[in-house]
Amino acid sequence: MPSRKRTLGLSVAALIGAGALVGGYVVAESFSSGDASRPGDNLAVGANGKGASGAARGQALADTLKEHPSLASHRMPLAYVAEKLDQSGGEASGEILNGPAQESYDQRAYPHAFVGTARRVAAANAYTRASARARTQAGQLVLRRAQGTANVRTWKSLGPQGGLQSRLTTYTGTPAIVSGRTTSMAIEKPCSVTRCTLFVGTAGGGVWRTTSALAATPRWRPIGQDIPSNAIGTVYLSPNGDLYVGTGEANGSSDSEAGVGLYRSSDGGKTFAKVDTFVHSHDFTLNRSISSIVVARNDPRHLFLGTAVGRHGSSSVNGGRFTAPGSAKVGLYESRDGGRSWHLSLSENSDVVDPRSPNGSDFFRGGISKIVADPSHAGVVYASMFDYGLFRRAGHGPWQQIYTIKTPGSEATTLSNRVEFAVATLPDGHTRIYLGDSTYYDNTTAGFLRTDDATRGRPTWVTLSNPHPGTPGYGSYNFCEAQCYYDMVVATPPQRPAQVFLSGSMNYNELAVFGGPGDSNGRAVVRSVDKGRHFTDMTNDAQPHPHGLHPDHHALVFVPGSKGETFFTASDGGIVRQSGPFVDTSSQCAARGLSGTELSDCRQYLSAIPTKNDAVNTGLGTLQFQSVSVDGHVLQGGTQDNGTWESDASQGWTETVGGDGGQSAFNAANPAIRYHSYYAPQHDVSFHSGGATSWDWISDRLLASGESGSFYTPFTADPVVAGTVFDGLQHIWRSTDNGGKEAFLNKYCNELTGDYGNRPHACGDFVPMGGAAGDLSGGDPANYVVAVDRAPSDRSTMWAATRYGHVYFSANANAHEASAVSYQRVDEALGLPQRFVSGIAIDPRNPDHVFISYSGYSAYSPGGHVYEVRWNPATGKGHARDLSFDLGDQPVTDIVLVPATGTLFVSTDFGVLTRTVDSHAWVATQGLPKVAVYGLTLDESGNELFAATHGRGIWKLPLK
């Protein structure tokens, strides 16, 4: 069967260097085996994938740019374009086998393969105790002393409360307001301009509500603070008005985190209570995700609940590769007494964890993707199952499979198969079902079908999609690209059975802005009004400066009474309200230089598009930050899948570059020189205050090294020696001139206009420190460098650490010759834990005095989570003191020292805690929602502390 995908001559994997994609995601081929005793040993990011040199990358770029010159002057970073094209919409596709959340899980599990439920519960309880201490008189005293204030101050959100994507980071060139990944929506009836209530669930920011969903700027507020997870799989309004929230995301990306159960609110979301979900005294929702909930129309106590694989583990706040031992079977569970008792109503064979595999090899087979009650046949329920098909049950009868994929239950399709569907009532009372099958044509190519009598014994399915361009069915062919497991939606408006909407990722290769022909606007969302035969493209609206959609769609809901002409779509970029009447803009196709089937397709797609696409993300602060850097009043922060953002005190937040966002930094002497990271050792420098057109690529030599490193490498700028930057792989690599000479980088290596084909040498001049002895991995590529910190009090001292807890001291990190840099290993002499080092805080008054934080669990590998270290480099001796005290066995993600007072702040999976020098009590700081905090940063004055949260944006705590 012919594929709809058009190539650009070279695959972008070849274009960028055979597996080392810039600005995006780890290539799956890099991760093929592992040792269960050391989880993730083969999961390090190979710095150049399959070993392509920087020169080879440059030549591939040159060849491609010659063939497709439009990309050379493209208004979006070439690295970002390359990532999207290679992965066919790959916000998730490269991360399915590895990514930041799996790495995070490995850190906690080491040296084991799993994090047990008991450890998670113990960590959460430890944070709860620290929160309780904050309410005591003694705890309030600790907080006042820690902050240096007469009264306890609380955290303040800095946003983005819906951030601005500049024109250079959108596909239409029109600025947009975005928020974080939104996984589910539910809308109340009635809905009017004066009051319309919309509930949304997000991947990392919890549950939000607005009562003004149709306003120009809806007013959002977070709800569900009593739900102990911010990873939401589904929100559902029952017929009697109860609001159900299922935790755990079933979309399968690297941070589609497993959940902690089902919650119900009977007061519009003001309060929630956990619904019992037990079978034989075992909670079947733990370590799983809840993908769908349905309550019977005539019996509010009759519940159907679908579980699916929490693809990456068992933590309520960040994922992991393996499903924890003892997790319940995925499937459809049923209760007839409001949740007091349950039974497994529908199940098939599912994937079993293979502990010898680096990812567990337990993908999606057997999980439930959707449950729907028939709107016109009482007691009839439908459920779709990953890797099997569609099932139906009438009343108390058995479940019957009424649609079966070509290879049901096959290991060949378990990673990629998903079935989604929508149910409608026909005028004659029959039930119509629209169905998408992600492996209908082959293991990765989706098809679209329909039956008009779903209640008959064996429904007849009509194939509507067609793999041939220019045919009516081509508009639904492969509609969710090759990642339907992550983003796949089929929806039909109530009382409009001839209408159907499909959504998924984005057809990047059809966009002119990505070097494609321009025969569509991307087809992120498409609509049919003739029973699924012809589709039109909802991606851009009909405004003079079109507002386009963000890629990767997970949910769609219709405004009641709008006849399908007003609806909300939810994606990795938040929520957009799309409105008719639908407008014919097919006259634009003639100006796109199209002919033949491409022209025919374009005219069809643009024959009815929305009048207006309104991003309604202002106030919705759900971006998932990895880190934050600060210089004066300017902040930078990298986010999961949503690029790197910048903010100052007067202009709010702007996304300065797309792709993935890791570390960022400022030049020590000139804050106009800034750095940002994608994933892996892939970095840019800007010599012009982070302007969207100013980013220059500096990472060829890092990629060419072949060294392994973390998903987000520990890129850092020297706090004293201006222009010197470091990155940790197996060696620590150094550049002393911001990654390269400005004139050369601007001419040859600019992300938008770089003359890659004519450059005389590589982009970036990083060199490894310490020669052969500088390989701090000890010959084990899995033991790469994860922390690099330079002392602010001199020009030479550096502390560094590796993944397995090796801690190093260097007294000459800025030696003229990089090969002359030497290290002393200190962890063995000091008896420090052999666990992942998550942070190093150097005393600015004494570079031989540091504080070190550790991830992992003491129950798995001995030792605490916070240590004070004093080291004498002259004697090679020192001592370490465990400061964990009553912190409990909870992994720490970062650490900050306030030098004026000696106060420590640490971040965890649940918030931020503090301890003063005269206290053994760790106390939770106040005002921060319960959310995973991945990074802490203290400004130079020491007056403010900043927290990067994974789902609730950036927060600030005043210290004086």
Coordinates of N, CA and C in Angstrom, one line a residue, residues 420 433-437 440-441 446-450 462-466 473 476-479 490 500-502 528 531-533 535:
E420 N -9.5 4.3 18.3 CA -10.4 5.3 18.9 C -11.7 5.3 18.1
I433 N -21.0 4.2 14.2 CA -19.7 4.4 14.9 C -18.7 4.7 13.8
Y434 N -17.9 5.8 14.1 CA -16.7 6.1 13.4 C -15.5 5.6 14.1
L435 N -14.6 5.0 13.4 CA -13.5 4.3 14.1 C -12.2 4.5 13.4
G436 N -11.2 4.8 14.1 CA -9.8 4.9 13.6 C -9.0 3.8 14.1
D437 N -8.2 3.2 13.2 CA -7.4 2.0 13.6 C -6.0 2.4 13.1
Y440 N -4.1 0.1 10.5 CA -5.0 -0.5 9.5 C -4.3 -0.9 8.2
Y441 N -3.3 0.0 7.7 CA -2.6 -0.3 6.5 C -1.3 -1.0 6.7
A446 N -2.5 4.7 9.9 CA -3.9 4.6 10.4 C -4.9 4.6 9.2
G447 N -6.0 3.9 9.5 CA -7.1 3.9 8.6 C -8.3 4.4 9.3
F448 N -9.4 4.7 8.5 CA -10.6 5.3 9.1 C -11.8 4.5 8.5
L449 N -12.8 4.1 9.4 CA -13.9 3.3 9.0 C -15.2 3.8 9.7
R450 N -16.3 3.2 9.2 CA -17.6 3.5 9.7 C -18.5 2.3 9.6
V462 N -17.2 -0.1 6.7 CA -16.9 0.5 5.5 C -15.6 1.3 5.6
T463 N -14.6 1.0 4.8 CA -13.4 1.8 4.8 C -13.5 3.1 4.1
L464 N -13.3 4.2 4.8 CA -13.4 5.5 4.3 C -12.1 6.2 3.9
S465 N -11.0 5.8 4.5 CA -9.7 6.3 4.1 C -9.2 5.7 2.9
N466 N -8.3 6.4 2.2 CA -7.7 5.9 0.9 C -6.3 6.4 0.9
G473 N -10.9 9.9 0.2 CA -10.5 9.3 1.5 C -9.1 9.6 1.9
S476 N -8.3 11.4 5.4 CA -8.3 10.7 6.7 C -7.3 9.6 6.8
Y477 N -6.5 9.4 5.7 CA -5.5 8.4 5.7 C -4.3 8.8 6.5
N478 N -3.9 7.9 7.4 CA -2.8 8.2 8.3 C -2.9 9.5 9.1
F479 N -4.2 9.7 9.6 CA -4.5 11.0 10.2 C -3.7 11.4 11.4
V490 N -11.1 10.7 17.7 CA -12.2 10.6 16.8 C -13.4 11.1 17.6
V500 N -18.0 14.3 11.5 CA -17.0 13.7 12.3 C -15.7 14.4 12.2
F501 N -15.0 14.5 13.3 CA -13.7 15.2 13.4 C -12.6 14.2 13.8
L502 N -11.5 14.3 13.2 CA -10.3 13.5 13.5 C -9.1 14.5 13.9
S528 N -15.4 16.4 8.7 CA -16.2 15.9 7.6 C -17.6 16.2 7.9
K531 N -20.4 12.2 6.4 CA -20.3 10.9 6.9 C -18.9 10.3 6.8
G532 N -17.9 11.2 6.8 CA -16.5 10.8 6.8 C -15.9 10.5 5.4
R533 N -16.5 11.0 4.4 CA -16.0 10.7 3.0 C -15.0 11.8 2.7
F535 N -12.9 15.4 3.9 CA -12.5 16.2 5.1 C -11.9 17.5 4.7

